[in-house]
GROMACS .gro file of C-alpha atoms in nm:
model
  295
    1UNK     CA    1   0.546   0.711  -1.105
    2UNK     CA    2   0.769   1.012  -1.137
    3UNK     CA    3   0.943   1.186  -0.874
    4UNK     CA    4   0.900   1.540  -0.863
    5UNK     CA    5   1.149   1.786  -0.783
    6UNK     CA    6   1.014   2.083  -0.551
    7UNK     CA    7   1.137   2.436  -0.621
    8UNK     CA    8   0.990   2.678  -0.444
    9UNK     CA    9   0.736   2.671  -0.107
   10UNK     CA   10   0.464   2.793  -0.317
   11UNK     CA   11   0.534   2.514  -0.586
   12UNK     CA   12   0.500   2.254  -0.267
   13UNK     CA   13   0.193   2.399  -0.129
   14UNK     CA   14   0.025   2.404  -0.429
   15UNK     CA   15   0.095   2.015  -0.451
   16UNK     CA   16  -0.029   1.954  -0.131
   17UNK     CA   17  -0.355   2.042  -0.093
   18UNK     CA   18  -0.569   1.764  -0.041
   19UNK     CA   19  -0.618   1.688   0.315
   20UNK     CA   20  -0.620   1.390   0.300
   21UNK     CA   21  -0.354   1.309   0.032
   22UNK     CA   22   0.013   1.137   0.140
   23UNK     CA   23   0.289   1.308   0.068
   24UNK     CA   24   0.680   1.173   0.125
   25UNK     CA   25   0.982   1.420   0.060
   26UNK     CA   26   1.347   1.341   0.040
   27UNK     CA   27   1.560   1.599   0.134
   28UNK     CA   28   1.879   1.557  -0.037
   29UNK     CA   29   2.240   1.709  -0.120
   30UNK     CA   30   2.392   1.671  -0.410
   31UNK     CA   31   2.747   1.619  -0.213
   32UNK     CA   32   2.575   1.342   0.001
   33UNK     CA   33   2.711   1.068  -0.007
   34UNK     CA   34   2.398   0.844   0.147
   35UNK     CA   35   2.153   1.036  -0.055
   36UNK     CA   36   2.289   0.905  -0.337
   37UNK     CA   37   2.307   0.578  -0.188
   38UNK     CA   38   1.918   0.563  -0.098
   39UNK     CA   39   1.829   0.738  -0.417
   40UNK     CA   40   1.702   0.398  -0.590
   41UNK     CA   41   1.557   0.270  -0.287
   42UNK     CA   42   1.384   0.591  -0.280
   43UNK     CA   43   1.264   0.563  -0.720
   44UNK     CA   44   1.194   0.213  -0.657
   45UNK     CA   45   0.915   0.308  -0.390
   46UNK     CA   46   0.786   0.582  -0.603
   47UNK     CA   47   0.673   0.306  -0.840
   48UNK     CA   48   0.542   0.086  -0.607
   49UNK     CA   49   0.296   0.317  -0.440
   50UNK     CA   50   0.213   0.482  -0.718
   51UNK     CA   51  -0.099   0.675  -0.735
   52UNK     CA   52  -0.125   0.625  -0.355
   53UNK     CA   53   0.168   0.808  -0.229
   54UNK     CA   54   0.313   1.160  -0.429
   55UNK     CA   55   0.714   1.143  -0.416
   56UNK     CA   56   0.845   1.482  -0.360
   57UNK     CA   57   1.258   1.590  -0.404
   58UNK     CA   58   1.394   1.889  -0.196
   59UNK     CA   59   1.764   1.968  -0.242
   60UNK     CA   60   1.814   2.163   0.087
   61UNK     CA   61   2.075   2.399  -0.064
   62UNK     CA   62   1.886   2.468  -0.389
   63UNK     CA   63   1.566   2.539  -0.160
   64UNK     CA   64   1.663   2.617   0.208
   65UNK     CA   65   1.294   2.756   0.235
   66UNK     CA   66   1.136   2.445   0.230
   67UNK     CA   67   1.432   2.286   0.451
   68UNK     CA   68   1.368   2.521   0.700
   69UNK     CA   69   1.002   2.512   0.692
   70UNK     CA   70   0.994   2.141   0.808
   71UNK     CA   71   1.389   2.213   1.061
   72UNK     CA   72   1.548   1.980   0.843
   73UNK     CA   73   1.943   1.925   1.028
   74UNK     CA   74   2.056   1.599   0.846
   75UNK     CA   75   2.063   1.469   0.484
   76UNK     CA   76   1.921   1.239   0.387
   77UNK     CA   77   1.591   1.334   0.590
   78UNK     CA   78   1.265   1.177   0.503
   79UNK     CA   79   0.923   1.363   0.584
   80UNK     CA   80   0.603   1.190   0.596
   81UNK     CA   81   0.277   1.468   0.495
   82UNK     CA   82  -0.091   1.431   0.518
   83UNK     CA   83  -0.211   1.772   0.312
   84UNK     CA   84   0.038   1.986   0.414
   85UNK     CA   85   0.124   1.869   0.764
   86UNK     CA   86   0.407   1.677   0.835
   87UNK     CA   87   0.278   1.350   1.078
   88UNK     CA   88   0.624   1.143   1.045
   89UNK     CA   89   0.981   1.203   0.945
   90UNK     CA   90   1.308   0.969   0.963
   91UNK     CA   91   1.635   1.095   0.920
   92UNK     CA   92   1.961   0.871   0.755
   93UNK     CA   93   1.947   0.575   0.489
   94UNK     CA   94   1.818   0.384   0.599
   95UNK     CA   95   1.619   0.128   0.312
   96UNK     CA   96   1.433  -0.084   0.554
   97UNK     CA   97   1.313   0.206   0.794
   98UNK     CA   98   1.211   0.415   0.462
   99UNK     CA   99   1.018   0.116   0.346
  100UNK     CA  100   0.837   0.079   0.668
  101UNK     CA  101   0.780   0.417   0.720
  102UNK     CA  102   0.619   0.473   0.376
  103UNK     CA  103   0.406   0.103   0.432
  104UNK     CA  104   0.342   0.281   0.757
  105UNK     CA  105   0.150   0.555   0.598
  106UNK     CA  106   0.058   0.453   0.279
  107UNK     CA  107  -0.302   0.416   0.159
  108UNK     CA  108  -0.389   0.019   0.084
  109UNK     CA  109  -0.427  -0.052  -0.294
  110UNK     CA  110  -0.747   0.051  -0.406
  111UNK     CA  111  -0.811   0.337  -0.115
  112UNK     CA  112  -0.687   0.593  -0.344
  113UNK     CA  113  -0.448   0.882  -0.214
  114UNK     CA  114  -0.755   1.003  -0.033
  115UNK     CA  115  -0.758   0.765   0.217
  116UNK     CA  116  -0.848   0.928   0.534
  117UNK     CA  117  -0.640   0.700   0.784
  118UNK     CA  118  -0.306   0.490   0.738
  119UNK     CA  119  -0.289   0.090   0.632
  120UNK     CA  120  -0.536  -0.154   0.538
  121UNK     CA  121  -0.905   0.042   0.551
  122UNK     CA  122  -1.109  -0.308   0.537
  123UNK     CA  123  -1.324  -0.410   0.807
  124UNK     CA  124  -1.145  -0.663   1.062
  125UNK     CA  125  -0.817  -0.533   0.921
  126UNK     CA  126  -0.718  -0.204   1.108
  127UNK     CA  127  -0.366  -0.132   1.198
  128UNK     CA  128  -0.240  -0.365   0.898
  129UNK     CA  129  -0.060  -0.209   0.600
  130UNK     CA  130  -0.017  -0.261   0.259
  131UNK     CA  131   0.349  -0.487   0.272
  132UNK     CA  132   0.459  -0.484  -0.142
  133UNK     CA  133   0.739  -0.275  -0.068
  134UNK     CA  134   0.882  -0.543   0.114
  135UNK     CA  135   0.857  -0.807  -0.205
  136UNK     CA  136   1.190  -0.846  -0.375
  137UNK     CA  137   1.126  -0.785  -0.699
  138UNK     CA  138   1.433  -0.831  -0.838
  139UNK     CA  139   1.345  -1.207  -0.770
  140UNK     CA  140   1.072  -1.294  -0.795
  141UNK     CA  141   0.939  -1.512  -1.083
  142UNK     CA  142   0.550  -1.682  -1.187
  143UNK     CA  143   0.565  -2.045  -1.374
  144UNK     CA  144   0.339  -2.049  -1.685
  145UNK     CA  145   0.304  -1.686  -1.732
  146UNK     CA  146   0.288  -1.488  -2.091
  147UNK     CA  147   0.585  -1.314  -2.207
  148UNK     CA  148   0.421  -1.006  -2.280
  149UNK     CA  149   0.215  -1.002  -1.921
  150UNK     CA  150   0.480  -1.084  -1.654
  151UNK     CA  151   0.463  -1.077  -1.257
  152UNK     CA  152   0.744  -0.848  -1.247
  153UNK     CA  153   0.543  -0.606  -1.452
  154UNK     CA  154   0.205  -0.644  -1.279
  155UNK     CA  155   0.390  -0.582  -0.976
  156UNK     CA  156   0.521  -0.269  -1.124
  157UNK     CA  157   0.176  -0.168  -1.190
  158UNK     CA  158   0.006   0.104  -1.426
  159UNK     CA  159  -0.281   0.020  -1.677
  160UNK     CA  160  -0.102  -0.187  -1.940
  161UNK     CA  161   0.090  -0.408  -1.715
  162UNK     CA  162  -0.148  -0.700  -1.572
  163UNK     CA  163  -0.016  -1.081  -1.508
  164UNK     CA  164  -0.165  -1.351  -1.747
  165UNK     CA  165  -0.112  -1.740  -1.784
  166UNK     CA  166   0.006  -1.867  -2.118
  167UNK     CA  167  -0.036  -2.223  -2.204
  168UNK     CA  168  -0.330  -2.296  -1.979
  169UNK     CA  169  -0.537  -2.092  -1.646
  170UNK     CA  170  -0.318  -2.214  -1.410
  171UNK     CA  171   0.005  -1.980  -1.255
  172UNK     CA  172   0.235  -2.044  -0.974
  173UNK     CA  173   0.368  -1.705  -0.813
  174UNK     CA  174   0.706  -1.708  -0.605
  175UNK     CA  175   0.760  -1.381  -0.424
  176UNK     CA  176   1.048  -1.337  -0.169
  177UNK     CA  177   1.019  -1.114   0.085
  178UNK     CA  178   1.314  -0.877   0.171
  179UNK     CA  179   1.272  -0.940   0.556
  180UNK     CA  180   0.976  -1.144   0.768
  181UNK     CA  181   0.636  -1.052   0.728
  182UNK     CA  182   0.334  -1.126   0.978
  183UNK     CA  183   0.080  -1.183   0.672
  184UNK     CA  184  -0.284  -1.123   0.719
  185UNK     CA  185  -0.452  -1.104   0.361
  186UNK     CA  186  -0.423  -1.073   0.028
  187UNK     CA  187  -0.621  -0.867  -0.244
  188UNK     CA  188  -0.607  -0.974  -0.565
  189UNK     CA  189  -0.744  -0.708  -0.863
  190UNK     CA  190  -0.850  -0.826  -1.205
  191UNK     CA  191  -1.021  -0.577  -1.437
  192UNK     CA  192  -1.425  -0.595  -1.438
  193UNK     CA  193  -1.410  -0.619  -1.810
  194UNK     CA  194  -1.221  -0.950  -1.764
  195UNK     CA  195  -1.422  -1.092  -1.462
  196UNK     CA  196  -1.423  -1.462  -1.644
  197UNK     CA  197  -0.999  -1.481  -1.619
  198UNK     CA  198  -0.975  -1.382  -1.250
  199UNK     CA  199  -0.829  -1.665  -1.041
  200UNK     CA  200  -1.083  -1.909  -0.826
  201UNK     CA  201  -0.933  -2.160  -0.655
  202UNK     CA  202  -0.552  -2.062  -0.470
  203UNK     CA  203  -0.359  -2.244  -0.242
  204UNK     CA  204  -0.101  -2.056  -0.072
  205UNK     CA  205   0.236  -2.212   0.053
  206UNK     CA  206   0.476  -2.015   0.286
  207UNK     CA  207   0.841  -2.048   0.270
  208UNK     CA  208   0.865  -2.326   0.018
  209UNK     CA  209   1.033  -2.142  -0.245
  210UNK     CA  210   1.088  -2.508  -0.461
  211UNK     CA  211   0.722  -2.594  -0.485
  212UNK     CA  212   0.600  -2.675  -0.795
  213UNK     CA  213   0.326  -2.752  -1.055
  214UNK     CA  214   0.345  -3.178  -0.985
  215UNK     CA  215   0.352  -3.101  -0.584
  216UNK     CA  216   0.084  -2.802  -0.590
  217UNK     CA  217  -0.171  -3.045  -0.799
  218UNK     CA  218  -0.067  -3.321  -0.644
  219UNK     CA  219  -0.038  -3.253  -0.268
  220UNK     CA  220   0.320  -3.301  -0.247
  221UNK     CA  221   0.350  -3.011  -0.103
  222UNK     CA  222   0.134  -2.872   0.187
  223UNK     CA  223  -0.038  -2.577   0.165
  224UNK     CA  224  -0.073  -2.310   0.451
  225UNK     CA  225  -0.425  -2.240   0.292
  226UNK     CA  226  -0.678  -2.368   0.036
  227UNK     CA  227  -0.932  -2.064  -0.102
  228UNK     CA  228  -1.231  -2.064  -0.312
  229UNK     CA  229  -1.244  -1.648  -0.392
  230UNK     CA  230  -1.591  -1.509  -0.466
  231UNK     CA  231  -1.680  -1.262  -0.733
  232UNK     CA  232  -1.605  -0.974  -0.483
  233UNK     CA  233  -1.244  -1.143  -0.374
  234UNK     CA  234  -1.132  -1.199  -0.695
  235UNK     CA  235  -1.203  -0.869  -0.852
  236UNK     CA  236  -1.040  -0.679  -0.551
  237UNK     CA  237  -1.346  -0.549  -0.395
  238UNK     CA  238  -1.272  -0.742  -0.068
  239UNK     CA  239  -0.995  -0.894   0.088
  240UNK     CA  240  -0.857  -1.231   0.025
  241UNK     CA  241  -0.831  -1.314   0.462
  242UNK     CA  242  -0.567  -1.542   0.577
  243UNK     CA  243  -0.549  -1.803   0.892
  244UNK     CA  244  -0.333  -1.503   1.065
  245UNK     CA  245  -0.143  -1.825   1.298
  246UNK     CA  246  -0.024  -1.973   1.005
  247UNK     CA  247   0.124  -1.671   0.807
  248UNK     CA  248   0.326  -1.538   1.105
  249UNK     CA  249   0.707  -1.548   0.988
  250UNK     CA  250   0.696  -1.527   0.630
  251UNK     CA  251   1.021  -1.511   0.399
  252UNK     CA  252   0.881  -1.659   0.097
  253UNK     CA  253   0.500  -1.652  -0.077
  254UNK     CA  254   0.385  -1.909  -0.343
  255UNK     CA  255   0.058  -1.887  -0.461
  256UNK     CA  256  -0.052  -2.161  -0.707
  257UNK     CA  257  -0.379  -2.055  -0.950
  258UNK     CA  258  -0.569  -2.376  -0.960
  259UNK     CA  259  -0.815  -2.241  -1.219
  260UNK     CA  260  -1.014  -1.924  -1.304
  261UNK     CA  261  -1.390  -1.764  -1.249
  262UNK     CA  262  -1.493  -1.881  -1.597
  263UNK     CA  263  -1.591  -2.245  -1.484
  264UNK     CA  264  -1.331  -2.410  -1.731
  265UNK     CA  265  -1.470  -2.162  -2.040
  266UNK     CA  266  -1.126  -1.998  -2.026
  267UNK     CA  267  -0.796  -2.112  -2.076
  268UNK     CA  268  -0.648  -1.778  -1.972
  269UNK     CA  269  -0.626  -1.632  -1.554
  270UNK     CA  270  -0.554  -1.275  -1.516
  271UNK     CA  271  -0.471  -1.074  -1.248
  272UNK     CA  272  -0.448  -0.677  -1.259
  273UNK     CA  273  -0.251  -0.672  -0.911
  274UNK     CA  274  -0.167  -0.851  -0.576
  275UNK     CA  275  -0.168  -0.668  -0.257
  276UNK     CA  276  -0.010  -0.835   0.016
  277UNK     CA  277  -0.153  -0.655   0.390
  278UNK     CA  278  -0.008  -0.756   0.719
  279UNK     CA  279   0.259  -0.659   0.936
  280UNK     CA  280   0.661  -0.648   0.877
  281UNK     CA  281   0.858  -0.804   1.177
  282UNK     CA  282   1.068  -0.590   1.317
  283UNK     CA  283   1.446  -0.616   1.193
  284UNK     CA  284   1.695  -0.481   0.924
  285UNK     CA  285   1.749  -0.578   0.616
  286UNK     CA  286   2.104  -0.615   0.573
  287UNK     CA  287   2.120  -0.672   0.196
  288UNK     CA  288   2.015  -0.296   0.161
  289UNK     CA  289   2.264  -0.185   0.438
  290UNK     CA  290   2.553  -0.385   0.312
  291UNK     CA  291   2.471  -0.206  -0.058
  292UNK     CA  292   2.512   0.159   0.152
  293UNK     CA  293   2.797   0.057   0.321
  294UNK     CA  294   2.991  -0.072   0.025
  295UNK     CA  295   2.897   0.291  -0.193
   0.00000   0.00000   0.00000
C-alpha cells in the first residue's frame, strides 16, 4: 500500500472522513535524522496493514497547519486517527512502540477499515490484536512451496500474491517473531473459488524453528496443537482458536499443512493469508534499535 503525502488540512480532511476508518500519520523533517531512520519501519507497516490502516506523511515544515492542528513538538511524532480524531499518538523512533501502537489500533484482517473498535472483533477474542507486524519477514521461509506463490509474498498480501504447495498438499511454515508473542489464534484465508486447496489438518509447533517434514509426519517432534479446520476456519470466516497456556512466550511459529479440504482430490493447498491474533509481551526489540542507533 502506498503512503500518501498530506499537503494541505483540507487535503487531510477530505481523507478522513469515515468515522470509523484508521488513520496513522508520520510527522517528519526532512533534516531528521530518526525520521529517516524509522522511515522503512514506517513503509514496511504500510504494506502490512494494508487496506486496514491509511498511512498518511506530514512534513511539519512543508505543512505547519496540520502540525499545529494535532500540537505536534517533536519529530518523528506518530498520530493514531479514528475519522478525524486523533485517539493515540507516540512521539520518537521508536520501531517496536510504532508496531505496537499500530497492532494496537488496527482493524483484524478481514474487519475492513470500518471496523468500529480496535483488535480482534471475534467473539471470545476481545482485547486481542492482529500480531503480523511482529513476524520477521525478512526470515521467514515455507518448505514445499511454489516459486511463483511464496510465503513471503502471501504475507505481503494484495490479490495476486497467495501461498501454494508445489510438489504435493502438504507445506511447513517457519515464521520468527521479532519479539515474544502471547498467541491466541490464527485465521487462515483461502479464496472461496478455491475452497478444495484450503488446508485441513495443521499441527502447530512453537519455538522449534528445526522441525521438519520426517519429524512433523512422524511425531518426532511434538506439537503444541493438532487441528482439524472446518469449512468456516479454513476459508477465514472464523478463527483458527489456540490452547491460550500453551502459546504464551512465542519466538518462533511452525505450522505444518498435513493435507487440504479436497479429501485427497487435490495435490495442491492454498492459502490467501495467515493472521496471527494475540498479544505482544511487553519488551524492545533491540535489532530495530541497534539499526537507529548505528544510522
Amino acid at each position: 500500500m502506498s503512503i500518501t503525502v498530506v499537503n494541505s488540512v483540507a487535503q487531510l480532511n477530505s481523507l478522513t472522513t469515515n468515522p470509523a476508518a484508521v488513520s496513522v500519520i508520520d510527522f517528519h523533517a526532512v533534516w531528521c535524522g530518526p525520521c529517516k531512520a524509522i522511515a522503512p519501519v514506517y513503509q514496511k507497516l504500510a504494506g502490512q496493514y494494508a487496506g486496514r490502516v491509511q498511512f498518511l506523511k506530514v512534513d511539519v515544515d512543508q505543512v505547519p497547519d496540520v502540525a499545529q492542528k494535532f500540537n505536534v513538538k517533536a519529530m518523528p511524532t506518530f498520530a493514531v486517527l479514528r475519522g478525524s480524531a486523533k485517539v493515540d499518538e507516540m512521539a520518537g523512533a521508536n520501531p517496536a512502540g510504532l508496531s505496537a501502537l499500530i497492532a494496537k489500533h488496527a482493524p483484524a484482517a478481514g474487519a475492513g477499515a470500518s471496523a468500529s473498535g480496535s483488535g480482534s472483533q471475534d467473539k471470545g477474542l476481545e482485547g486481542f490484536v492482529s500480531l503480523n507486524s511482529e513476524i520477521d519477514q525478512s526470515q521467514v521461509h515455507c518448505l514445499n512451496e511454489s516459486a511463483e506463490h511464496p510465503l513471503k509474498d502471501m504475507l505481503r498480501g494484495g490479490d495476486d500474491k497467495w501461498l501454494e504447495s508445489d510438489a504435493d498438499e502438504q507445506l511447513l511454515l517457519h515464521i520468527p517473531i521479532q519479539q515474544s508473542i502471547k498467541l491466541r489464534a490464527l485465521r487462515f484465508t483461502t479464496n472461496s473459488s478455491h475452497a478444495k486447496h484450503a488446508p485441513r489438518t495443521i499441527k502447530v509447533y512453537v519455538n522449534n524453528p528445526g522441525v521438519d517434514f520426517d519429524a512433523a509426519e512422524g511425531g518426532g517432534a511434538e506439537a503444541a496443537q493438532e487441528i482439524v479446520l472446518d469449512e468456516e476456519q479454513a476459508r477465514g470466516k472464523k478463527v483458527v482458536e489456540l490452547r491460550f497456556v500453551r502459546f504464551q512466550n512465542v519466538k518462533h511459529l511452525s505450522i505444518f499443512v498435513a493435507d487440504n479440504q479436497s479429501g485427497g482430490d487435490e495435490d495442491v493447498t492454498r492459502i490467501d493469508s495467515l493472521e496471527l491474533v494475540g498479544l505482544a509481551v511487553e519488551g524492545t526489540n533491540m535489532s530495530d534499535l541497534k539499526k537507529l542507533e548505528d544510522e
